[in-house]
Amino acid sequence: MKYLIANWKSHKNQNEAVEWLQVFRSKLTVNTLVLKKLSENQLTIIIAPPYPLIVSLHNQLDDTIPNFFLSSQDISSLPEGSYTGEVTGVSLKGLVNYSIIGHSERRKYLGETDDMIAKKVTIAKQSNILPIVCVRNEHDAIPNDAFMVAYEPVEAIGTGNNASIREVLDVKNKMSNMSNRIFLYGGSVDANNCSEYLTNEEIDGFLVGSASLDPQKFLEIAIKM
Ligand code: PGA
């Protein structure tokens, strides 16, 4: 199984999100190659929109796209309660199947630590949400309950300078607590460079930012998977 995840970050409003899905669906329904991979469980596609757009996308999902799921881009480390502004596992349960946790942008701008990330992973698990834990290097902790690990070197994110497959595998080998875990690469992945990584069985897929914002560009990656 390969995984292709769209991380929309803080992009798109409601209309743009709905339009993205309509365009993606219409392109996909004529793309028998990708549809076959999805329906035969060779490929899973996951979209991580901003919080306010999750419900409308959730309401539009149907069987026309098999193996297609939603993810949040974060989850609170706190339980349900008096925590103004926090979005908890209780709120997300049933709306998303996955949650991206510990993205380097959250570590950088929101001060997230390995300790908070570990708590978020526990909360996600309790809410039946599969955690996709992002790490910047082999030193970032991988909680035991991480379902997938996405290695995203900071210098490769949004720069066009994707890491070489050698570097990706080198860091993966140095990671502790990785055995048998789904391993993704993220950082300037697009349709032109994704095939390189797919030649190696050690890489199970991608976390894609910029190239996921346009449904055509995102589909082009799916075609190569
Ligand atoms: P990018 O972002 O594809 O724009 O480099 C990846 C990410 O930050 O998840």
Short mmCIF file of C-alpha atoms and ligand atoms in Angstrom, two decimals:
data_model
loop_
_atom_site.label_atom_id
_atom_site.label_comp_id
_atom_site.label_asym_id
_atom_site.label_seq_id
_atom_site.Cartn_x
_atom_site.Cartn_y
_atom_site.Cartn_z
CA MET A 1 0.00 0.00 0.00
CA LYS A 2 1.26 3.48 -0.89
CA TYR A 3 0.03 6.65 0.83
CA LEU A 4 -0.39 10.07 -0.75
CA ILE A 5 -1.27 12.85 1.65
CA ALA A 6 -2.26 16.42 0.77
CA ASN A 7 -1.30 18.92 3.44
CA TRP A 8 -3.16 22.09 2.48
CA LYS A 9 -1.71 23.96 5.48
CA SER A 10 -3.47 27.32 5.98
CA HIS A 11 -4.66 27.59 2.39
CA LYS A 12 -8.15 27.62 0.83
CA ASN A 13 -11.58 28.81 1.86
CA GLN A 14 -14.74 26.74 1.80
CA ASN A 15 -15.58 27.38 -1.87
CA GLU A 16 -12.04 26.59 -2.98
CA ALA A 17 -12.01 23.36 -0.98
CA VAL A 18 -15.30 22.17 -2.46
CA GLU A 19 -14.12 23.13 -5.95
CA TRP A 20 -10.84 21.22 -5.40
CA LEU A 21 -12.79 18.09 -4.55
CA GLN A 22 -15.15 18.47 -7.51
CA VAL A 23 -12.27 18.92 -9.95
CA PHE A 24 -10.26 16.08 -8.41
CA ARG A 25 -13.25 13.75 -8.48
CA SER A 26 -14.09 14.54 -12.10
CA LYS A 27 -10.49 13.98 -13.20
CA LEU A 28 -10.26 10.80 -11.16
CA THR A 29 -13.43 9.24 -12.52
CA VAL A 30 -11.87 9.17 -15.99
CA ASN A 31 -8.51 8.00 -14.71
CA THR A 32 -8.97 4.25 -14.51
CA LEU A 33 -5.34 3.69 -13.57
CA VAL A 34 -5.53 5.64 -10.28
CA LEU A 35 -9.07 4.42 -9.57
CA LYS A 36 -7.90 0.83 -9.94
CA LYS A 37 -5.00 1.40 -7.53
CA LEU A 38 -7.40 2.93 -5.01
CA SER A 39 -10.04 0.24 -5.30
CA GLU A 40 -7.46 -2.55 -5.16
CA ASN A 41 -5.92 -1.15 -1.97
CA GLN A 42 -2.62 -0.29 -3.58
CA LEU A 43 -3.03 3.41 -2.88
CA THR A 44 -4.63 5.49 -0.12
CA ILE A 45 -5.23 9.21 -0.64
CA ILE A 46 -5.64 11.46 2.38
CA ILE A 47 -6.55 15.17 2.34
CA ALA A 48 -5.67 17.39 5.29
CA PRO A 49 -7.64 20.64 4.97
CA PRO A 50 -7.78 23.48 7.52
CA TYR A 51 -10.17 22.70 10.41
CA PRO A 52 -13.20 24.75 9.26
CA LEU A 53 -13.27 22.97 5.89
CA ILE A 54 -13.26 19.43 7.26
CA VAL A 55 -17.03 19.16 7.77
CA SER A 56 -18.05 20.28 4.29
CA LEU A 57 -15.50 17.93 2.68
CA HIS A 58 -16.60 15.13 4.98
CA ASN A 59 -20.20 15.66 3.87
CA GLN A 60 -19.20 15.38 0.21
CA LEU A 61 -17.24 12.13 0.44
CA ASP A 62 -18.95 9.14 -1.10
CA ASP A 63 -18.08 5.82 -2.71
CA THR A 64 -17.10 7.41 -6.03
CA ILE A 65 -13.56 7.71 -4.65
CA PRO A 66 -12.47 4.54 -2.83
CA ASN A 67 -9.66 4.65 -0.25
CA PHE A 68 -9.96 8.41 0.10
CA PHE A 69 -9.87 9.86 3.63
CA LEU A 70 -9.61 13.08 5.57
CA SER A 71 -6.98 14.11 8.08
CA SER A 72 -6.68 17.04 10.43
CA GLN A 73 -3.42 19.01 10.41
CA ASP A 74 -3.22 18.90 14.19
CA ILE A 75 -5.13 17.73 17.25
CA SER A 76 -5.18 19.19 20.74
CA SER A 77 -2.99 17.61 23.40
CA LEU A 78 -5.84 18.36 25.83
CA PRO A 79 -9.01 16.37 26.40
CA GLU A 80 -12.54 17.74 26.01
CA GLY A 81 -12.99 20.62 28.44
CA SER A 82 -12.58 24.34 29.07
CA TYR A 83 -9.72 25.02 26.65
CA THR A 84 -10.87 27.91 24.46
CA GLY A 85 -9.82 27.51 20.85
CA GLU A 86 -8.51 23.96 21.12
CA VAL A 87 -9.80 21.33 18.69
CA THR A 88 -9.95 18.03 20.53
CA GLY A 89 -10.04 14.40 19.57
CA VAL A 90 -13.65 14.36 20.76
CA SER A 91 -14.56 17.02 18.14
CA LEU A 92 -12.60 15.33 15.38
CA LYS A 93 -13.71 11.76 16.02
CA GLY A 94 -15.82 10.49 13.14
CA LEU A 95 -14.83 13.40 10.87
CA VAL A 96 -11.23 12.43 10.13
CA ASN A 97 -9.43 9.10 10.03
CA TYR A 98 -5.95 10.57 10.40
CA SER A 99 -4.22 13.46 12.10
CA ILE A 100 -0.92 15.08 11.12
CA ILE A 101 0.97 15.67 14.35
CA GLY A 102 4.20 17.58 15.02
CA HIS A 103 4.69 19.27 11.66
CA SER A 104 7.89 21.35 11.73
CA GLU A 105 5.86 24.52 11.13
CA ARG A 106 3.96 23.86 14.36
CA ARG A 107 7.20 23.11 16.19
CA LYS A 108 8.63 26.39 14.85
CA TYR A 109 5.69 28.83 15.06
CA LEU A 110 3.62 27.28 17.84
CA GLY A 111 6.42 25.95 20.02
CA GLU A 112 5.38 22.30 19.91
CA THR A 113 7.70 19.94 21.73
CA ASP A 114 8.23 16.18 21.57
CA ASP A 115 6.34 15.97 24.86
CA MET A 116 3.26 17.74 23.48
CA ILE A 117 3.47 15.67 20.33
CA ALA A 118 3.49 12.46 22.37
CA LYS A 119 0.34 13.63 24.20
CA LYS A 120 -1.36 14.44 20.90
CA VAL A 121 -0.57 10.97 19.58
CA THR A 122 -2.18 9.43 22.66
CA ILE A 123 -5.28 11.62 22.30
CA ALA A 124 -5.55 10.74 18.60
CA LYS A 125 -5.36 7.05 19.37
CA GLN A 126 -8.04 7.34 22.04
CA SER A 127 -10.25 9.04 19.42
CA ASN A 128 -9.75 6.30 16.81
CA ILE A 129 -7.65 8.67 14.71
CA LEU A 130 -4.42 7.38 13.16
CA PRO A 131 -1.46 9.65 13.94
CA ILE A 132 0.88 10.73 11.15
CA VAL A 133 3.90 12.00 13.06
CA CYS A 134 6.23 14.44 11.30
CA VAL A 135 9.91 14.46 12.16
CA ARG A 136 12.61 16.86 10.96
CA ASN A 137 15.53 14.51 11.51
CA GLU A 138 16.52 11.31 13.28
CA HIS A 139 16.59 13.12 16.65
CA ASP A 140 12.89 13.97 16.85
CA ALA A 141 11.09 11.42 19.01
CA ILE A 142 8.75 8.88 17.46
CA PRO A 143 5.97 7.95 19.91
CA ASN A 144 5.12 4.25 20.08
CA ASP A 145 1.60 4.84 18.82
CA ALA A 146 2.65 6.74 15.68
CA PHE A 147 0.89 5.01 12.79
CA MET A 148 3.00 6.69 10.12
CA VAL A 149 6.15 8.74 10.29
CA ALA A 150 6.76 11.50 7.76
CA TYR A 151 10.37 12.57 7.45
CA GLU A 152 10.38 16.19 6.36
CA PRO A 153 13.74 17.96 6.42
CA VAL A 154 13.07 21.64 7.09
CA GLU A 155 15.29 22.86 4.26
CA ALA A 156 13.26 20.80 1.75
CA ILE A 157 9.83 22.16 2.73
CA GLY A 158 8.40 24.61 0.23
CA THR A 159 11.81 25.36 -1.28
CA GLY A 160 11.92 23.18 -4.39
CA ASN A 161 15.02 21.51 -2.91
CA ASN A 162 13.71 18.01 -2.29
CA ALA A 163 16.06 15.73 -0.40
CA SER A 164 17.82 13.01 -2.34
CA ILE A 165 16.62 9.45 -1.87
CA ARG A 166 20.04 8.63 -0.39
CA GLU A 167 19.61 11.24 2.32
CA VAL A 168 16.06 10.09 3.06
CA LEU A 169 17.10 6.46 3.47
CA ASP A 170 20.16 7.45 5.46
CA VAL A 171 18.04 9.36 8.00
CA LYS A 172 15.47 6.57 8.10
CA ASN A 173 18.19 4.08 8.98
CA LYS A 174 19.32 6.27 11.86
CA MET A 175 15.83 6.64 13.31
CA SER A 176 15.07 4.67 16.40
CA ASN A 177 11.58 3.27 17.02
CA MET A 178 10.92 3.04 13.28
CA SER A 179 10.74 -0.69 12.66
CA ASN A 180 7.77 -1.80 10.54
CA ARG A 181 6.20 1.65 10.66
CA ILE A 182 4.81 3.29 7.55
CA PHE A 183 7.42 5.78 6.35
CA LEU A 184 6.66 8.84 4.23
CA TYR A 185 8.87 11.50 2.75
CA GLY A 186 7.79 15.14 2.53
CA GLY A 187 9.50 18.25 1.20
CA SER A 188 8.94 19.72 -2.28
CA VAL A 189 7.52 16.48 -3.66
CA ASP A 190 5.93 16.86 -7.09
CA ALA A 191 5.15 14.77 -10.16
CA ASN A 192 8.64 15.38 -11.54
CA ASN A 193 10.58 14.03 -8.58
CA CYS A 194 8.27 11.49 -6.89
CA SER A 195 9.19 8.48 -9.06
CA GLU A 196 12.75 8.53 -7.74
CA TYR A 197 11.55 7.71 -4.21
CA LEU A 198 9.07 5.09 -5.35
CA THR A 199 11.83 2.92 -6.75
CA ASN A 200 12.63 2.00 -3.14
CA GLU A 201 10.32 -0.18 -1.07
CA GLU A 202 11.43 1.56 2.12
CA ILE A 203 9.41 4.65 1.19
CA ASP A 204 5.67 4.15 1.51
CA GLY A 205 4.49 7.48 0.16
CA PHE A 206 4.46 11.23 0.47
CA LEU A 207 3.25 14.17 2.49
CA VAL A 208 2.75 16.88 -0.10
CA GLY A 209 2.24 20.59 0.56
CA SER A 210 2.49 23.02 -2.39
CA ALA A 211 1.82 20.44 -5.11
CA SER A 212 -1.38 19.32 -3.37
CA LEU A 213 -3.13 22.67 -3.69
CA ASP A 214 -3.88 22.14 -7.38
CA PRO A 215 -5.97 18.98 -7.98
CA GLN A 216 -4.33 18.38 -11.36
CA LYS A 217 -0.79 18.53 -9.94
CA PHE A 218 -1.81 16.30 -7.05
CA LEU A 219 -3.40 13.77 -9.40
CA GLU A 220 -0.23 13.71 -11.47
CA ILE A 221 1.64 12.46 -8.41
CA ALA A 222 -1.06 9.81 -7.79
CA ILE A 223 -0.65 8.63 -11.39
CA LYS A 224 3.04 7.93 -10.77
CA MET A 225 2.37 5.94 -7.58
P1 PGA B 1 5.92 21.12 0.46
O1 PGA B 1 5.37 20.91 1.93
O2 PGA B 1 5.48 19.96 -0.38
O3 PGA B 1 5.33 22.42 0.00
O4 PGA B 1 7.41 21.19 0.54
C1 PGA B 1 5.42 19.65 2.54
C2 PGA B 1 4.98 19.74 3.97
O5 PGA B 1 5.36 20.69 4.66
O6 PGA B 1 4.24 18.87 4.45
#
